[in-house]
Amino acid sequence: MSRASAQVREPLLIEWVAKKSGFNYISTKLPVSDLDPPYFYLFAFLFLDFGVISVYNHFTGGEHVLLRNPIAVVGIIGVFFAAFGIRYMADQYHDAVNSLQVADRDIDSEDKDRFTYLVSLRSKKLVWLCAVIGLYLHIFVNIGISNLISFAGPAVLINRLFTWQIGYLPFVVEFAFLFYGIHFRLPRRIKQVGLNLFFFDPRNMGGFASIGQLLKRSYYLYTIGLLIFFILTYGIYIINLGAQAAEPGFTEAVFFSIAWLVGILSIGYSMWTIHHVMSIKKEERIREIEDEIRDKYKNPYDVNSSQFPDDREIENLERRLTKVRGTRVYPATFTMWSQIIISVFLPQALQLVVQATV
C-alpha cells in the first residue's frame, strides 16, 4: 500500500475561462490585487450586459432591462451567488477530503488520487461546448435572428449570441458539476474505496462530520439557487410591479418541479450512501470485537463451564465496543436533519402557493 499524499485541487471551468480571457493578468494590475479573476470576469460581462448594451438599447428607442423588469436585478445577484457558491463548494470539498485524512490512510495511491478532484476540467469544457451549441441552435432554428432583432433590437443580439454563452453559462455549468460531484461522485468514491471510520471521533460521527456538513451546505446553496429562480419567474406578479414580461406558465412550473426533485434525489442519494458506508463499517467492527471476545473464552457457549479471561483484556475490548456502538451511522445531527427538511419543502411550497394565486 502506498502512503503518498495526493493534492486535492478541483479544476474550475470559471478559472480556466478567466485565464484564457486574460483576466488573470488584468486582475494583477488592479488596485485590489487579491480580487479573484473569475469575479472580475463576471463583473466585466455584467457591465457589458447592463451598463453598455442595455443603456445603448435604452437610448436608441428601446428600454433598459431594469426599467422594463426591475426583478432582473435578482439575476445579477444570482450569477454572483453562483460564483460565490462555486468557490465555497470547492473550498469545502478540499476541507472535507482533508478531514478524512485520505492522504495518510493505508490505501492504494490510485484510490487516493480519486479524491483529488470531483470532475475533470475536460468534462466541464465538453459540456459547456455542447450547451453553447444547443443555445445557438435554439436561437437560429427555433427563434430566428430576424425575429430576435425585431423583438429585442440589434444590440440585445450581442447578449443572446455572446454574453450569455461566454459570460454567464460557465458559472451555471460549474455550479451544476460541483453539486453533482459532491452528491453523487464523492459518496460513491467513499463507498468504492471503503474508507474506514474513525471511531475515536469526539463527535461520534466516525470522522465523517465534515462530509455531512459539505452535503448539507451544498444543498442549501442549491435551494437558494432555486429560490432565486423562483423570484425571477414569479417575483413580478407577487409584488405587482406591472412590468412587461410573459406570465409564467406550465413550462416554468414543470422546470421548477423537476429542479426541486433533482435536489431531493441528490441529498437523499448522498446521505443514504454515506449512511450505508457508515453502517457497514460499524457492523464490521462490532463483529470483529465480538469475535475477539469470544476467542478469549475457552468455552464461550457454556456460561457455566466457561472460564473468565483476564479482566483487563475484557475491559479493553468493552471500551472499544462502547466507542464503536456510540458512533452514529448518519453524518448529521438532529438539528441538521431539521434544517434539511425545511429546505426540502420550502421551494415547492412557495411555488404551489404562488401558482394558486397568480
PDB file of C-alpha atoms in Angstrom, residues 82-224:
ATOM      1  CA  ALA A  82     -23.295  31.187  -8.384  1.00  0.00           C
ATOM      2  CA  ALA A  83     -19.709  32.462  -8.382  1.00  0.00           C
ATOM      3  CA  PHE A  84     -19.669  32.516  -4.586  1.00  0.00           C
ATOM      4  CA  GLY A  85     -21.276  29.072  -4.389  1.00  0.00           C
ATOM      5  CA  ILE A  86     -18.689  27.594  -6.740  1.00  0.00           C
ATOM      6  CA  ARG A  87     -15.780  28.887  -4.693  1.00  0.00           C
ATOM      7  CA  TYR A  88     -17.444  27.872  -1.431  1.00  0.00           C
ATOM      8  CA  MET A  89     -18.220  24.310  -2.556  1.00  0.00           C
ATOM      9  CA  ALA A  90     -14.720  23.843  -3.983  1.00  0.00           C
ATOM     10  CA  ASP A  91     -13.129  25.028  -0.724  1.00  0.00           C
ATOM     11  CA  GLN A  92     -15.485  22.933   1.402  1.00  0.00           C
ATOM     12  CA  TYR A  93     -14.707  19.854  -0.693  1.00  0.00           C
ATOM     13  CA  HIS A  94     -10.993  20.470  -0.133  1.00  0.00           C
ATOM     14  CA  ASP A  95     -11.517  20.764   3.633  1.00  0.00           C
ATOM     15  CA  ALA A  96     -13.821  17.722   3.804  1.00  0.00           C
ATOM     16  CA  VAL A  97     -11.390  15.431   1.972  1.00  0.00           C
ATOM     17  CA  ASN A  98      -8.508  16.656   4.112  1.00  0.00           C
ATOM     18  CA  SER A  99     -10.551  15.977   7.259  1.00  0.00           C
ATOM     19  CA  LEU A 100     -10.910  12.360   6.123  1.00  0.00           C
ATOM     20  CA  GLN A 101      -7.103  12.133   6.152  1.00  0.00           C
ATOM     21  CA  VAL A 102      -7.196  10.338   2.801  1.00  0.00           C
ATOM     22  CA  ALA A 103      -3.531  11.082   2.125  1.00  0.00           C
ATOM     23  CA  ASP A 104      -2.476   9.407   5.393  1.00  0.00           C
ATOM     24  CA  ARG A 105      -4.618   6.286   5.075  1.00  0.00           C
ATOM     25  CA  ASP A 106      -3.148   2.917   4.239  1.00  0.00           C
ATOM     26  CA  ILE A 107      -4.812   2.622   0.831  1.00  0.00           C
ATOM     27  CA  ASP A 108      -3.570   2.431  -2.750  1.00  0.00           C
ATOM     28  CA  SER A 109      -2.281   5.622  -4.332  1.00  0.00           C
ATOM     29  CA  GLU A 110      -4.832   5.135  -7.135  1.00  0.00           C
ATOM     30  CA  ASP A 111      -7.618   5.271  -4.562  1.00  0.00           C
ATOM     31  CA  LYS A 112      -6.148   8.414  -3.031  1.00  0.00           C
ATOM     32  CA  ASP A 113      -5.979  10.055  -6.440  1.00  0.00           C
ATOM     33  CA  ARG A 114      -9.716   9.504  -6.894  1.00  0.00           C
ATOM     34  CA  PHE A 115     -10.297  12.214  -4.283  1.00  0.00           C
ATOM     35  CA  THR A 116      -8.008  14.759  -5.963  1.00  0.00           C
ATOM     36  CA  TYR A 117     -10.933  16.325  -7.811  1.00  0.00           C
ATOM     37  CA  LEU A 118     -14.622  15.677  -8.447  1.00  0.00           C
ATOM     38  CA  VAL A 119     -14.983  16.273 -12.189  1.00  0.00           C
ATOM     39  CA  SER A 120     -12.217  16.764 -14.747  1.00  0.00           C
ATOM     40  CA  LEU A 121     -11.806  20.113 -16.483  1.00  0.00           C
ATOM     41  CA  ARG A 122     -12.061  18.336 -19.836  1.00  0.00           C
ATOM     42  CA  SER A 123     -15.563  17.069 -19.000  1.00  0.00           C
ATOM     43  CA  LYS A 124     -16.661  20.533 -17.918  1.00  0.00           C
ATOM     44  CA  LYS A 125     -15.354  22.130 -21.115  1.00  0.00           C
ATOM     45  CA  LEU A 126     -17.085  19.496 -23.238  1.00  0.00           C
ATOM     46  CA  VAL A 127     -20.462  20.013 -21.543  1.00  0.00           C
ATOM     47  CA  TRP A 128     -20.067  23.790 -21.764  1.00  0.00           C
ATOM     48  CA  LEU A 129     -19.357  23.496 -25.502  1.00  0.00           C
ATOM     49  CA  CYS A 130     -22.414  21.283 -26.003  1.00  0.00           C
ATOM     50  CA  ALA A 131     -24.564  23.765 -24.064  1.00  0.00           C
ATOM     51  CA  VAL A 132     -23.274  26.658 -26.197  1.00  0.00           C
ATOM     52  CA  ILE A 133     -24.087  24.747 -29.389  1.00  0.00           C
ATOM     53  CA  GLY A 134     -27.534  23.922 -28.009  1.00  0.00           C
ATOM     54  CA  LEU A 135     -28.252  27.585 -27.259  1.00  0.00           C
ATOM     55  CA  TYR A 136     -27.106  28.647 -30.709  1.00  0.00           C
ATOM     56  CA  LEU A 137     -29.320  26.010 -32.345  1.00  0.00           C
ATOM     57  CA  HIS A 138     -32.258  27.246 -30.272  1.00  0.00           C
ATOM     58  CA  ILE A 139     -31.649  30.848 -31.352  1.00  0.00           C
ATOM     59  CA  PHE A 140     -31.058  30.154 -35.047  1.00  0.00           C
ATOM     60  CA  VAL A 141     -33.595  27.352 -35.551  1.00  0.00           C
ATOM     61  CA  ASN A 142     -36.433  27.946 -33.066  1.00  0.00           C
ATOM     62  CA  ILE A 143     -36.382  31.724 -32.611  1.00  0.00           C
ATOM     63  CA  GLY A 144     -34.688  33.084 -35.721  1.00  0.00           C
ATOM     64  CA  ILE A 145     -32.274  36.016 -35.876  1.00  0.00           C
ATOM     65  CA  SER A 146     -34.756  38.285 -37.670  1.00  0.00           C
ATOM     66  CA  ASN A 147     -37.444  37.625 -35.062  1.00  0.00           C
ATOM     67  CA  LEU A 148     -34.983  38.261 -32.239  1.00  0.00           C
ATOM     68  CA  ILE A 149     -33.837  41.573 -33.743  1.00  0.00           C
ATOM     69  CA  SER A 150     -37.392  42.763 -34.361  1.00  0.00           C
ATOM     70  CA  PHE A 151     -38.428  41.848 -30.820  1.00  0.00           C
ATOM     71  CA  ALA A 152     -35.402  42.961 -28.770  1.00  0.00           C
ATOM     72  CA  GLY A 153     -33.273  45.091 -31.094  1.00  0.00           C
ATOM     73  CA  PRO A 154     -29.851  44.524 -32.677  1.00  0.00           C
ATOM     74  CA  ALA A 155     -27.908  45.489 -29.548  1.00  0.00           C
ATOM     75  CA  VAL A 156     -29.548  42.772 -27.474  1.00  0.00           C
ATOM     76  CA  LEU A 157     -28.393  40.277 -30.101  1.00  0.00           C
ATOM     77  CA  ILE A 158     -24.901  40.547 -28.568  1.00  0.00           C
ATOM     78  CA  ASN A 159     -26.294  39.230 -25.295  1.00  0.00           C
ATOM     79  CA  ARG A 160     -28.067  36.310 -26.929  1.00  0.00           C
ATOM     80  CA  LEU A 161     -25.082  35.314 -29.087  1.00  0.00           C
ATOM     81  CA  PHE A 162     -22.153  36.154 -26.818  1.00  0.00           C
ATOM     82  CA  THR A 163     -22.724  37.407 -23.279  1.00  0.00           C
ATOM     83  CA  TRP A 164     -24.928  34.572 -22.079  1.00  0.00           C
ATOM     84  CA  GLN A 165     -22.902  31.754 -23.632  1.00  0.00           C
ATOM     85  CA  ILE A 166     -19.421  33.042 -22.826  1.00  0.00           C
ATOM     86  CA  GLY A 167     -20.053  35.180 -19.762  1.00  0.00           C
ATOM     87  CA  TYR A 168     -22.759  33.503 -17.691  1.00  0.00           C
ATOM     88  CA  LEU A 169     -23.013  29.897 -18.856  1.00  0.00           C
ATOM     89  CA  PRO A 170     -19.601  28.769 -17.477  1.00  0.00           C
ATOM     90  CA  PHE A 171     -20.790  29.667 -13.973  1.00  0.00           C
ATOM     91  CA  VAL A 172     -24.010  27.689 -14.400  1.00  0.00           C
ATOM     92  CA  VAL A 173     -22.119  24.662 -15.747  1.00  0.00           C
ATOM     93  CA  GLU A 174     -19.508  24.791 -12.978  1.00  0.00           C
ATOM     94  CA  PHE A 175     -22.096  25.139 -10.212  1.00  0.00           C
ATOM     95  CA  ALA A 176     -24.058  22.180 -11.589  1.00  0.00           C
ATOM     96  CA  PHE A 177     -20.955  19.996 -11.902  1.00  0.00           C
ATOM     97  CA  LEU A 178     -19.762  20.744  -8.373  1.00  0.00           C
ATOM     98  CA  PHE A 179     -23.179  19.997  -6.906  1.00  0.00           C
ATOM     99  CA  TYR A 180     -23.367  16.765  -8.914  1.00  0.00           C
ATOM    100  CA  GLY A 181     -19.846  15.757  -7.907  1.00  0.00           C
ATOM    101  CA  ILE A 182     -20.436  16.382  -4.208  1.00  0.00           C
ATOM    102  CA  HIS A 183     -23.723  14.499  -4.016  1.00  0.00           C
ATOM    103  CA  PHE A 184     -23.053  11.628  -6.414  1.00  0.00           C
ATOM    104  CA  ARG A 185     -19.367  11.125  -7.149  1.00  0.00           C
ATOM    105  CA  LEU A 186     -17.932  11.772  -3.694  1.00  0.00           C
ATOM    106  CA  PRO A 187     -20.258   9.366  -1.788  1.00  0.00           C
ATOM    107  CA  ARG A 188     -19.786   6.719  -4.480  1.00  0.00           C
ATOM    108  CA  ARG A 189     -15.998   7.004  -4.277  1.00  0.00           C
ATOM    109  CA  ILE A 190     -16.056   6.740  -0.494  1.00  0.00           C
ATOM    110  CA  LYS A 191     -18.143   3.598  -0.859  1.00  0.00           C
ATOM    111  CA  GLN A 192     -15.948   2.066  -3.573  1.00  0.00           C
ATOM    112  CA  VAL A 193     -12.688   2.766  -1.746  1.00  0.00           C
ATOM    113  CA  GLY A 194     -14.191   1.552   1.531  1.00  0.00           C
ATOM    114  CA  LEU A 195     -12.842   4.238   3.852  1.00  0.00           C
ATOM    115  CA  ASN A 196     -12.871   3.132   7.479  1.00  0.00           C
ATOM    116  CA  LEU A 197     -14.491   5.161  10.228  1.00  0.00           C
ATOM    117  CA  PHE A 198     -12.577   6.998  12.934  1.00  0.00           C
ATOM    118  CA  PHE A 199     -14.316   5.518  15.965  1.00  0.00           C
ATOM    119  CA  PHE A 200     -12.467   7.796  18.401  1.00  0.00           C
ATOM    120  CA  ASP A 201     -14.122  10.853  16.856  1.00  0.00           C
ATOM    121  CA  PRO A 202     -15.350  13.048  19.763  1.00  0.00           C
ATOM    122  CA  ARG A 203     -18.403  13.980  17.649  1.00  0.00           C
ATOM    123  CA  ASN A 204     -19.305  10.274  17.361  1.00  0.00           C
ATOM    124  CA  MET A 205     -19.608  10.601  13.574  1.00  0.00           C
ATOM    125  CA  GLY A 206     -16.706   8.385  12.597  1.00  0.00           C
ATOM    126  CA  GLY A 207     -14.734  11.332  11.236  1.00  0.00           C
ATOM    127  CA  PHE A 208     -17.444  11.988   8.630  1.00  0.00           C
ATOM    128  CA  ALA A 209     -18.885  15.153  10.193  1.00  0.00           C
ATOM    129  CA  SER A 210     -17.262  17.385   7.571  1.00  0.00           C
ATOM    130  CA  ILE A 211     -18.766  15.234   4.814  1.00  0.00           C
ATOM    131  CA  GLY A 212     -22.218  15.732   6.317  1.00  0.00           C
ATOM    132  CA  GLN A 213     -21.626  19.481   6.513  1.00  0.00           C
ATOM    133  CA  LEU A 214     -20.498  19.529   2.874  1.00  0.00           C
ATOM    134  CA  LEU A 215     -23.627  17.693   1.727  1.00  0.00           C
ATOM    135  CA  LYS A 216     -25.900  19.913   3.807  1.00  0.00           C
ATOM    136  CA  ARG A 217     -24.362  23.248   2.843  1.00  0.00           C
ATOM    137  CA  SER A 218     -24.104  22.446  -0.849  1.00  0.00           C
ATOM    138  CA  TYR A 219     -27.792  21.515  -0.785  1.00  0.00           C
ATOM    139  CA  TYR A 220     -28.551  24.838   0.910  1.00  0.00           C
ATOM    140  CA  LEU A 221     -26.765  26.607  -1.955  1.00  0.00           C
ATOM    141  CA  TYR A 222     -28.831  24.638  -4.452  1.00  0.00           C
ATOM    142  CA  THR A 223     -32.022  25.574  -2.597  1.00  0.00           C
ATOM    143  CA  ILE A 224     -31.061  29.255  -2.609  1.00  0.00           C
TER     144      ILE A 224
END
